[in-house]
Amino acid sequence: MGAPGSEDTVVIEMGKKMGDTHVITVNCPDRTGLGCDICRIILDFGLYITKGDVTTDGVWCYIVLWVVPHYDSLRLRWSHLKNQLVSVCPSCSTYFVLNLMSPCPASTPVYLLKFFCLDRNGLLHDVTQVLTELELSIQTVKVTTTPDGRVLDLFFITDKMDLLHTEKRQEETRGKFRSVLGESCISCELQLAGPEYECHQNVPSLSPAVAEELFTSEQFTDEDNRAQVLSDDMTKLKNVSVTFDNSLSPANTLLQIQCVDHRGLLYDVLRTLKDFDIQISYGRFSPQTQGHRDLDLFIQLKNGNKIVDPDKQNSLCSRLKAEMLHPLRVIITNRGPDTELMVANPVELSGKGRPRVFYDVTLSLKVLGICIFSAEIRRYTASDREWEVYRFLLDENCLFQLGSACARNEIVNKVHVNAFTRLAVGKSSNNHGIPHISNNFFGTG
C-alpha cells in the first residue's frame, strides 16, 4: 500500500439515489485503535455500517465501510464528516517522525450553553437535535424544571468544528436555539465554561442496589429477577458466539464473532479491542443475514504476538460478550416518590463516551409522550471502569402510569430499540408514536 496524498486519506462515494449505500474509504498510516475512532465518528454522525473491510500491513491501513443513515430524514454535511475522519488519521508527514505514537490532541475548550424558557413536551429532545445538527457535542448536562413550569437548562458542550470561539459561530448557535424555542425563550447565553464544569463531572452516590442493577454484567441473564422484563426481540441479543483460532495464521489470532446485529455493533467491538491494546491485521464485517452478523478479525497484541494465553482469551471474550449484549444499561427505579430512568454506558479508556445516547433517549421519551422533569449526565466509577450515567426524572403527568410494571417495561424496551436500531422516522407508527419495528428489527440495514 502506498502513501496517499492528504486529499485521498478519506474518500466518500455517495449513493446515486435515496436509499443507496454510501462508501467511505480510509487510506492512511496505521495505529492501534484507529478503526474504533473512525467507527465512533460514523456513529456520531448518525450513520449505520452495513458491511466493512479492514486491511493493514502494520504500517498502512486500508478501510472500506458501507454506510446508510440511521434515520431516513437525517441531513448530513458530508464535508464535515470527511474533515472529522481525516482529523483522527495519522498524517503522512508526521508518521515517520512519530513512529506511530498515539496522537495527543490539544484539550478542546468546553462551553456553557444556558437557557431559561417555558417547558413543553419534547423540548429537551428538540434542543438536543439542534445541538446535533450544529455538530456540538454534549459533555454533560443539568436540566431543572421549576414549579411554575419553566426550565433552566445547562449544557456543557464542545464544538466538533472548533469554531465556537468565533462570534459568527456563537451567534449561529444562539440563533438556532431562539428559533426552536420561539416565544417560550426567556434567555439564552453562551460562554466558556468555568469551574462549575468540574462540579458536574461526578455523579452523586448511587445506592448499592441501584448500582448493582445498573452495572452488573449479568443484567440480561435468565436468572435476572429485575422488575423490568425485556421484550422477546431484546432477549435475542443473548445469541452471541466468540471464538479464537490460532491455527490459521502464523502471526495472527483469528477472532470470530457471531451475534445479533445492532446499531453501533462494529464500534462496540473495536472499542473493546482498542481498550485491550489489540491491533487488527485484517477484518471483515459481513452484511447481516436475517438479523445476524458475522465478524472475522485477524488480530494480535501490540507487541506483534498472537493471543495464546487462555486467561487473556477468556478476559477478552467476556468483555466482548458484555459489550455486545448490552452496551447500554437501562433501568427504571424510584427516587423517593418519583420515577427515574437511568441509562449507563461504559467509557473508553481514552475518556470518550458512546455517541448519541442522550439524543436517542430523549427521542424515545418524546414520542412516548413522557415529559422530563429533570435530567443530568455525570461520570461514575464501578467495577474498575468509568461509566457515563444519564439520569432522567420523569413527569408523572403523562399518558403512562409510571408506577405500572407494564408501562415501565415498555419505556425500557423502547429506549433499547431506539438506541440499537436503524429507524425510518416518519413512517408507520404505533399508538405512542414510536416508528413501527418488525420482530426482526435487528436485521435492518
Short mmCIF file of C-alpha atoms in Angstrom, two decimals:
data_model
loop_
_atom_site.label_atom_id
_atom_site.label_comp_id
_atom_site.label_asym_id
_atom_site.label_seq_id
_atom_site.Cartn_x
_atom_site.Cartn_y
_atom_site.Cartn_z
CA MET A 1 0.00 0.00 0.00
CA GLY A 2 1.39 3.34 -0.98
CA ALA A 3 1.22 6.64 0.84
CA PRO A 4 -1.85 8.59 -0.22
CA GLY A 5 -1.99 12.32 -0.60
CA SER A 6 -3.89 14.27 2.02
CA GLU A 7 -6.85 14.66 -0.33
CA ASP A 8 -7.05 10.86 -0.70
CA THR A 9 -6.84 9.98 3.01
CA VAL A 10 -10.65 9.82 3.20
CA VAL A 11 -12.83 9.37 0.13
CA ILE A 12 -16.64 9.32 0.34
CA GLU A 13 -18.54 7.90 -2.62
CA MET A 14 -22.15 8.98 -2.40
CA GLY A 15 -25.04 6.71 -3.35
CA LYS A 16 -26.73 7.71 -6.59
CA LYS A 17 -30.25 7.84 -5.22
CA MET A 18 -32.21 7.88 -1.95
CA GLY A 19 -31.71 4.65 -0.05
CA ASP A 20 -28.45 3.71 -1.77
CA THR A 21 -25.43 2.77 0.33
CA HIS A 22 -22.58 5.28 0.62
CA VAL A 23 -18.97 4.06 0.63
CA ILE A 24 -16.31 5.54 2.92
CA THR A 25 -12.68 4.67 2.15
CA VAL A 26 -9.80 5.48 4.51
CA ASN A 27 -6.18 5.02 3.39
CA CYS A 28 -3.55 6.26 5.86
CA PRO A 29 -0.80 5.24 8.30
CA ASP A 30 -1.98 2.68 10.81
CA ARG A 31 -2.20 2.95 14.58
CA THR A 32 -3.85 0.94 17.32
CA GLY A 33 -7.48 2.00 17.82
CA LEU A 34 -7.84 3.86 14.53
CA GLY A 35 -10.76 1.67 13.41
CA CYS A 36 -12.58 2.37 16.68
CA ASP A 37 -12.11 6.13 16.31
CA ILE A 38 -13.43 6.03 12.73
CA CYS A 39 -16.48 3.96 13.70
CA ARG A 40 -17.22 6.29 16.59
CA ILE A 41 -17.30 9.33 14.29
CA ILE A 42 -19.54 7.49 11.82
CA LEU A 43 -21.92 6.52 14.63
CA ASP A 44 -21.84 10.09 15.98
CA PHE A 45 -22.91 11.42 12.55
CA GLY A 46 -25.95 9.14 12.58
CA LEU A 47 -24.73 6.52 10.11
CA TYR A 48 -25.17 2.74 10.24
CA ILE A 49 -22.39 0.47 8.91
CA THR A 50 -23.88 -2.28 6.72
CA LYS A 51 -20.56 -4.00 6.00
CA GLY A 52 -16.84 -3.31 6.15
CA ASP A 53 -13.30 -4.46 5.30
CA VAL A 54 -10.08 -3.57 7.12
CA THR A 55 -6.58 -4.41 5.89
CA THR A 56 -3.17 -3.37 7.22
CA ASP A 57 0.42 -4.42 6.71
CA GLY A 58 1.39 -2.98 10.08
CA VAL A 59 2.40 0.32 8.54
CA TRP A 60 -0.50 1.44 6.36
CA CYS A 61 -4.15 0.58 6.69
CA TYR A 62 -6.96 0.48 4.16
CA ILE A 63 -10.51 0.63 5.47
CA VAL A 64 -13.72 0.43 3.42
CA LEU A 65 -17.10 0.91 5.10
CA TRP A 66 -20.55 0.82 3.51
CA VAL A 67 -22.96 3.08 5.39
CA VAL A 68 -26.58 4.28 5.36
CA PRO A 69 -28.30 6.88 7.57
CA HIS A 70 -29.91 5.68 10.82
CA TYR A 71 -32.89 7.90 10.06
CA ASP A 72 -34.36 8.48 6.60
CA SER A 73 -34.85 12.15 7.48
CA LEU A 74 -31.21 12.65 8.54
CA ARG A 75 -29.46 15.62 6.93
CA LEU A 76 -25.72 15.09 6.69
CA ARG A 77 -22.91 17.53 6.00
CA TRP A 78 -20.59 15.12 4.23
CA SER A 79 -17.69 17.57 4.02
CA HIS A 80 -17.75 17.91 7.82
CA LEU A 81 -17.82 14.12 8.20
CA LYS A 82 -14.78 13.86 5.96
CA ASN A 83 -12.94 16.52 7.95
CA GLN A 84 -13.66 14.69 11.20
CA LEU A 85 -12.43 11.40 9.77
CA VAL A 86 -9.26 12.99 8.42
CA SER A 87 -8.60 14.57 11.81
CA VAL A 88 -8.19 11.14 13.51
CA CYS A 89 -5.97 9.68 10.77
CA PRO A 90 -2.19 9.88 11.28
CA SER A 91 -0.80 12.17 8.60
CA CYS A 92 1.80 11.04 6.11
CA SER A 93 4.13 13.90 7.07
CA THR A 94 4.19 13.05 10.78
CA TYR A 95 4.02 9.27 10.52
CA PHE A 96 7.73 8.57 10.15
CA VAL A 97 8.69 11.18 12.74
CA LEU A 98 6.29 9.95 15.41
CA ASN A 99 6.73 6.26 14.55
CA LEU A 100 3.05 5.53 15.08
CA MET A 101 2.86 7.09 18.53
CA SER A 102 -0.72 7.76 19.54
CA PRO A 103 -1.67 11.38 18.96
CA CYS A 104 -2.05 13.70 21.95
CA PRO A 105 -4.73 16.15 20.84
CA ALA A 106 -4.92 19.53 22.47
CA SER A 107 -7.64 19.95 25.05
CA THR A 108 -10.92 21.03 23.45
CA PRO A 109 -12.48 24.06 25.17
CA VAL A 110 -15.80 23.43 26.90
CA TYR A 111 -18.59 25.99 26.60
CA LEU A 112 -21.66 26.51 28.75
CA LEU A 113 -24.95 26.93 26.91
CA LYS A 114 -27.55 28.17 29.39
CA PHE A 115 -31.15 28.92 28.54
CA PHE A 116 -34.28 29.62 30.52
CA CYS A 117 -37.66 29.02 28.91
CA LEU A 118 -41.20 27.75 29.32
CA ASP A 119 -41.50 23.97 29.43
CA ARG A 120 -43.30 21.85 26.83
CA ASN A 121 -43.43 18.23 25.71
CA GLY A 122 -40.37 17.18 23.70
CA LEU A 123 -38.40 20.33 24.49
CA LEU A 124 -35.27 18.52 25.64
CA HIS A 125 -35.07 16.38 22.52
CA ASP A 126 -35.68 19.38 20.24
CA VAL A 127 -32.77 21.15 21.91
CA THR A 128 -30.61 18.04 21.60
CA GLN A 129 -31.46 17.79 17.91
CA VAL A 130 -30.32 21.36 17.33
CA LEU A 131 -27.02 20.59 19.06
CA THR A 132 -26.61 17.51 16.87
CA GLU A 133 -27.31 19.44 13.66
CA LEU A 134 -24.82 22.11 14.72
CA GLU A 135 -22.21 19.38 15.41
CA LEU A 136 -21.93 20.40 19.05
CA SER A 137 -21.13 17.53 21.41
CA ILE A 138 -22.77 17.31 24.83
CA GLN A 139 -20.20 16.68 27.56
CA THR A 140 -22.62 16.92 30.45
CA VAL A 141 -25.98 18.50 31.15
CA LYS A 142 -28.14 19.68 34.02
CA VAL A 143 -31.84 20.23 33.36
CA THR A 144 -34.22 21.51 36.03
CA THR A 145 -37.95 22.25 35.86
CA THR A 146 -39.31 24.87 38.26
CA PRO A 147 -42.71 24.54 39.99
CA ASP A 148 -44.19 27.24 37.74
CA GLY A 149 -43.50 25.24 34.54
CA ARG A 150 -40.23 26.84 33.45
CA VAL A 151 -36.98 25.10 32.56
CA LEU A 152 -33.37 26.02 33.30
CA ASP A 153 -31.01 24.01 31.09
CA LEU A 154 -27.22 23.93 31.44
CA PHE A 155 -25.47 22.21 28.53
CA PHE A 156 -21.69 21.84 28.68
CA ILE A 157 -20.67 21.39 25.06
CA THR A 158 -17.67 21.16 22.73
CA ASP A 159 -17.53 22.08 19.06
CA LYS A 160 -16.52 19.41 16.52
CA MET A 161 -15.76 22.23 14.08
CA ASP A 162 -13.62 24.06 16.68
CA LEU A 163 -15.18 27.40 15.77
CA LEU A 164 -17.21 28.22 18.86
CA HIS A 165 -14.69 30.84 19.90
CA THR A 166 -15.78 32.98 16.93
CA GLU A 167 -18.64 35.44 17.20
CA LYS A 168 -20.18 34.12 13.95
CA ARG A 169 -20.41 30.56 15.25
CA GLN A 170 -21.76 31.72 18.63
CA GLU A 171 -24.43 33.86 17.01
CA GLU A 172 -25.40 30.97 14.72
CA THR A 173 -25.82 28.76 17.79
CA ARG A 174 -27.86 31.28 19.74
CA GLY A 175 -29.98 31.99 16.67
CA LYS A 176 -30.80 28.32 16.15
CA PHE A 177 -31.87 27.95 19.77
CA ARG A 178 -34.02 31.06 19.74
CA SER A 179 -35.67 29.68 16.61
CA VAL A 180 -36.52 26.29 18.11
CA LEU A 181 -37.58 27.76 21.46
CA GLY A 182 -39.67 30.51 19.88
CA GLU A 183 -41.61 32.82 22.14
CA SER A 184 -41.09 30.46 25.09
CA CYS A 185 -37.43 31.55 25.29
CA ILE A 186 -36.78 33.87 28.22
CA SER A 187 -32.97 33.99 27.96
CA CYS A 188 -30.17 32.20 26.10
CA GLU A 189 -26.48 32.58 26.98
CA LEU A 190 -23.30 31.00 25.62
CA GLN A 191 -19.88 31.36 27.24
CA LEU A 192 -16.72 29.47 28.11
CA ALA A 193 -17.35 27.08 30.98
CA GLY A 194 -15.80 27.96 34.30
CA PRO A 195 -15.12 25.94 37.47
CA GLU A 196 -18.76 24.86 37.54
CA TYR A 197 -17.94 22.32 34.79
CA GLU A 198 -15.76 20.28 37.14
CA CYS A 199 -18.58 20.22 39.71
CA HIS A 200 -20.79 18.43 37.18
CA GLN A 201 -18.32 15.67 36.31
CA ASN A 202 -19.01 13.18 39.08
CA VAL A 203 -22.39 11.60 39.65
CA PRO A 204 -23.82 11.65 43.19
CA SER A 205 -23.59 8.36 45.01
CA LEU A 206 -25.96 5.64 43.88
CA SER A 207 -27.46 3.19 46.31
CA PRO A 208 -25.76 -0.23 46.28
CA ALA A 209 -28.95 -1.86 44.94
CA VAL A 210 -29.28 0.60 42.04
CA ALA A 211 -25.55 0.40 41.22
CA GLU A 212 -25.67 -3.40 41.14
CA GLU A 213 -28.71 -3.42 38.88
CA LEU A 214 -27.25 -0.78 36.55
CA PHE A 215 -23.68 -2.04 36.24
CA THR A 216 -23.81 -5.80 36.75
CA SER A 217 -22.56 -7.71 33.71
CA GLU A 218 -25.33 -10.28 34.13
CA GLN A 219 -28.13 -7.77 33.64
CA PHE A 220 -29.83 -9.75 30.85
CA THR A 221 -29.38 -13.31 32.08
CA ASP A 222 -32.22 -15.79 32.51
CA GLU A 223 -31.67 -15.71 36.27
CA ASP A 224 -32.36 -12.00 36.35
CA ASN A 225 -35.26 -11.16 38.65
CA ARG A 226 -35.49 -7.46 37.79
CA ALA A 227 -38.84 -5.73 37.64
CA GLN A 228 -38.13 -4.63 34.07
CA VAL A 229 -38.51 -7.60 31.72
CA LEU A 230 -37.11 -7.32 28.21
CA SER A 231 -39.27 -8.00 25.17
CA ASP A 232 -38.79 -11.14 23.07
CA ASP A 233 -36.92 -9.05 20.48
CA MET A 234 -34.49 -7.71 23.06
CA THR A 235 -33.77 -11.15 24.51
CA LYS A 236 -32.44 -12.15 21.07
CA LEU A 237 -29.37 -10.09 21.98
CA LYS A 238 -28.26 -13.04 24.14
CA ASN A 239 -27.40 -15.02 20.99
CA VAL A 240 -23.67 -14.34 20.69
CA SER A 241 -20.67 -16.56 19.95
CA VAL A 242 -17.00 -15.54 20.35
CA THR A 243 -14.24 -17.99 19.35
CA PHE A 244 -10.44 -17.86 18.92
CA ASP A 245 -8.39 -19.85 16.40
CA ASN A 246 -4.56 -19.79 16.33
CA SER A 247 -4.14 -22.49 13.67
CA LEU A 248 -4.87 -20.48 10.51
CA SER A 249 -2.18 -17.79 10.64
CA PRO A 250 1.44 -17.85 11.81
CA ALA A 251 1.26 -14.25 13.00
CA ASN A 252 -2.36 -13.57 13.96
CA THR A 253 -5.18 -14.96 16.04
CA LEU A 254 -8.50 -15.34 14.25
CA LEU A 255 -11.33 -13.84 16.29
CA GLN A 256 -14.75 -14.93 15.05
CA ILE A 257 -17.92 -13.29 16.31
CA GLN A 258 -21.47 -14.32 15.50
CA CYS A 259 -24.22 -12.22 17.06
CA VAL A 260 -27.49 -10.39 16.59
CA ASP A 261 -26.98 -7.15 14.71
CA HIS A 262 -27.43 -3.78 16.36
CA ARG A 263 -26.60 -0.19 15.59
CA GLY A 264 -23.04 0.59 16.65
CA LEU A 265 -22.02 -3.10 16.77
CA LEU A 266 -18.72 -2.58 14.97
CA TYR A 267 -17.90 0.36 17.23
CA ASP A 268 -18.65 -1.74 20.33
CA VAL A 269 -16.31 -4.50 19.14
CA LEU A 270 -13.49 -2.20 18.05
CA ARG A 271 -13.55 -0.03 21.17
CA THR A 272 -13.18 -3.20 23.24
CA LEU A 273 -10.16 -4.25 21.19
CA LYS A 274 -8.75 -0.73 21.48
CA ASP A 275 -9.09 -0.79 25.28
CA PHE A 276 -7.26 -4.15 25.29
CA ASP A 277 -4.49 -2.60 23.14
CA ILE A 278 -5.11 -5.14 20.35
CA GLN A 279 -4.33 -4.47 16.69
CA ILE A 280 -6.31 -5.71 13.69
CA SER A 281 -4.33 -7.01 10.72
CA TYR A 282 -7.35 -7.92 8.63
CA GLY A 283 -11.06 -7.79 9.30
CA ARG A 284 -14.35 -8.36 7.55
CA PHE A 285 -17.72 -7.17 8.78
CA SER A 286 -20.22 -9.16 6.74
CA PRO A 287 -23.70 -7.93 5.74
CA GLN A 288 -26.43 -9.03 8.11
CA THR A 289 -28.35 -12.22 7.38
CA GLN A 290 -31.78 -12.50 8.98
CA GLY A 291 -30.74 -10.01 11.62
CA HIS A 292 -27.39 -11.64 12.47
CA ARG A 293 -23.80 -10.55 11.86
CA ASP A 294 -20.53 -12.39 11.31
CA LEU A 295 -17.22 -10.70 12.09
CA ASP A 296 -13.88 -12.28 11.16
CA LEU A 297 -10.89 -10.42 12.60
CA PHE A 298 -7.23 -11.42 12.42
CA ILE A 299 -5.73 -9.76 15.49
CA GLN A 300 -2.51 -9.59 17.50
CA LEU A 301 -1.18 -7.91 20.60
CA LYS A 302 0.58 -4.59 20.19
CA ASN A 303 3.95 -6.36 20.53
CA GLY A 304 3.10 -8.45 17.45
CA ASN A 305 2.34 -11.70 19.31
CA LYS A 306 -0.70 -13.90 18.90
CA ILE A 307 -3.22 -14.21 21.72
CA VAL A 308 -2.50 -17.68 23.07
CA ASP A 309 -2.86 -17.16 26.82
CA PRO A 310 -6.19 -18.76 27.84
CA ASP A 311 -6.69 -16.16 30.57
CA LYS A 312 -6.31 -13.31 28.08
CA GLN A 313 -8.66 -15.05 25.68
CA ASN A 314 -11.27 -15.57 28.39
CA SER A 315 -10.98 -11.98 29.58
CA LEU A 316 -11.37 -10.59 26.06
CA CYS A 317 -14.23 -13.00 25.30
CA SER A 318 -16.12 -12.00 28.44
CA ARG A 319 -15.71 -8.29 27.75
CA LEU A 320 -16.78 -8.64 24.10
CA LYS A 321 -19.90 -10.55 25.07
CA ALA A 322 -20.78 -7.99 27.73
CA GLU A 323 -20.37 -5.07 25.31
CA MET A 324 -22.36 -6.75 22.54
CA LEU A 325 -25.12 -8.00 24.84
CA HIS A 326 -25.80 -4.64 26.44
CA PRO A 327 -23.58 -1.67 25.54
CA LEU A 328 -26.31 0.41 27.20
CA ARG A 329 -27.73 -0.40 30.62
CA VAL A 330 -31.30 0.85 31.03
CA ILE A 331 -33.37 0.64 34.20
CA ILE A 332 -36.27 2.43 35.84
CA THR A 333 -36.12 2.96 39.55
CA ASN A 334 -37.67 5.18 42.22
CA ARG A 335 -36.10 8.35 43.55
CA GLY A 336 -38.26 8.88 46.60
CA PRO A 337 -41.83 9.24 45.35
CA ASP A 338 -40.65 9.99 41.79
CA THR A 339 -39.80 7.74 38.83
CA GLU A 340 -36.27 7.86 37.43
CA LEU A 341 -35.00 6.45 34.13
CA MET A 342 -31.29 5.64 34.29
CA VAL A 343 -29.08 4.83 31.29
CA ALA A 344 -25.39 3.96 31.53
CA ASN A 345 -22.69 3.11 29.04
CA PRO A 346 -19.00 2.29 29.58
CA VAL A 347 -16.50 4.99 28.73
CA GLU A 348 -13.48 4.23 26.53
CA LEU A 349 -10.11 4.30 28.26
CA SER A 350 -9.47 7.42 26.18
CA GLY A 351 -12.29 9.10 28.13
CA LYS A 352 -14.89 9.18 25.35
CA GLY A 353 -18.47 8.06 25.95
CA ARG A 354 -20.83 6.43 23.47
CA PRO A 355 -22.21 8.89 20.88
CA ARG A 356 -25.87 9.94 20.54
CA VAL A 357 -27.16 8.30 23.72
CA PHE A 358 -28.79 11.49 25.01
CA TYR A 359 -30.34 12.05 21.58
CA ASP A 360 -31.83 8.54 21.38
CA VAL A 361 -33.19 8.52 24.93
CA THR A 362 -34.84 11.93 24.66
CA LEU A 363 -36.33 10.91 21.30
CA SER A 364 -37.82 7.79 22.89
CA LEU A 365 -39.40 9.79 25.69
CA LYS A 366 -40.69 12.47 23.33
CA VAL A 367 -42.51 10.04 21.03
CA LEU A 368 -43.91 8.20 24.05
CA GLY A 369 -45.36 11.50 25.26
CA ILE A 370 -43.35 11.50 28.51
CA CYS A 371 -42.11 14.83 29.83
CA ILE A 372 -38.76 15.08 31.57
CA PHE A 373 -38.81 16.92 34.89
CA SER A 374 -35.03 16.96 35.27
CA ALA A 375 -32.01 15.39 33.58
CA GLU A 376 -28.27 15.15 34.09
CA ILE A 377 -25.21 13.42 32.67
CA ARG A 378 -22.38 12.51 35.03
CA ARG A 379 -19.47 10.08 35.32
CA TYR A 380 -19.44 7.14 37.75
CA THR A 381 -16.77 4.55 38.54
CA ALA A 382 -17.80 0.93 39.17
CA SER A 383 -16.13 -2.46 38.68
CA ASP A 384 -12.82 -0.74 37.84
CA ARG A 385 -14.44 1.04 34.90
CA GLU A 386 -15.71 4.52 34.23
CA TRP A 387 -19.32 4.90 33.14
CA GLU A 388 -21.35 7.70 31.65
CA VAL A 389 -24.63 7.88 33.55
CA TYR A 390 -27.77 9.57 32.22
CA ARG A 391 -30.49 10.26 34.78
CA PHE A 392 -33.99 11.39 33.80
CA LEU A 393 -36.61 12.22 36.39
CA LEU A 394 -39.92 11.58 34.60
CA ASP A 395 -43.01 13.73 34.89
CA GLU A 396 -45.93 11.79 36.31
CA ASN A 397 -48.44 13.87 34.31
CA CYS A 398 -48.32 11.79 31.12
CA LEU A 399 -50.28 9.05 29.36
CA PHE A 400 -48.25 6.37 31.11
CA GLN A 401 -48.98 5.18 34.63
CA LEU A 402 -45.33 5.22 35.62
CA GLY A 403 -45.98 3.06 38.66
CA SER A 404 -47.19 0.24 36.39
CA ALA A 405 -44.69 -2.55 35.70
CA CYS A 406 -46.10 -2.87 32.16
CA ALA A 407 -45.54 0.82 31.40
CA ARG A 408 -42.01 0.69 32.81
CA ASN A 409 -41.20 -2.36 30.68
CA GLU A 410 -42.42 -0.54 27.57
CA ILE A 411 -40.29 2.53 28.31
CA VAL A 412 -37.14 0.42 28.87
CA ASN A 413 -37.74 -1.58 25.70
CA LYS A 414 -38.39 1.50 23.55
CA VAL A 415 -35.20 3.14 24.78
CA HIS A 416 -33.31 -0.02 23.84
CA VAL A 417 -34.99 -0.14 20.44
CA ASN A 418 -34.17 3.49 19.63
CA ALA A 419 -30.59 3.05 20.80
CA PHE A 420 -29.92 -0.13 18.82
CA THR A 421 -31.99 0.09 15.67
CA ARG A 422 -31.85 1.94 12.39
CA LEU A 423 -35.23 3.68 12.23
CA ALA A 424 -37.19 5.14 9.34
CA VAL A 425 -38.74 8.03 11.24
CA GLY A 426 -41.94 9.40 9.81
CA LYS A 427 -43.23 6.07 8.55
CA SER A 428 -45.79 3.85 10.22
CA SER A 429 -46.01 4.11 13.99
CA ASN A 430 -47.76 2.54 16.92
CA ASN A 431 -50.19 4.28 19.24
CA HIS A 432 -47.42 6.09 21.11
CA GLY A 433 -45.70 7.48 18.01
CA ILE A 434 -42.74 5.07 18.07
CA PRO A 435 -41.86 4.10 14.47
CA HIS A 436 -43.06 0.59 13.77
CA ILE A 437 -40.35 -2.04 14.08
CA SER A 438 -40.86 -5.60 12.94
CA ASN A 439 -40.00 -8.66 15.01
CA ASN A 440 -36.77 -8.84 13.04
CA PHE A 441 -35.80 -5.27 13.89
CA PHE A 442 -32.11 -6.02 14.39
CA GLY A 443 -31.93 -7.03 10.75
CA THR A 444 -32.34 -3.60 9.24
CA GLY A 445 -29.75 -2.08 7.00
#
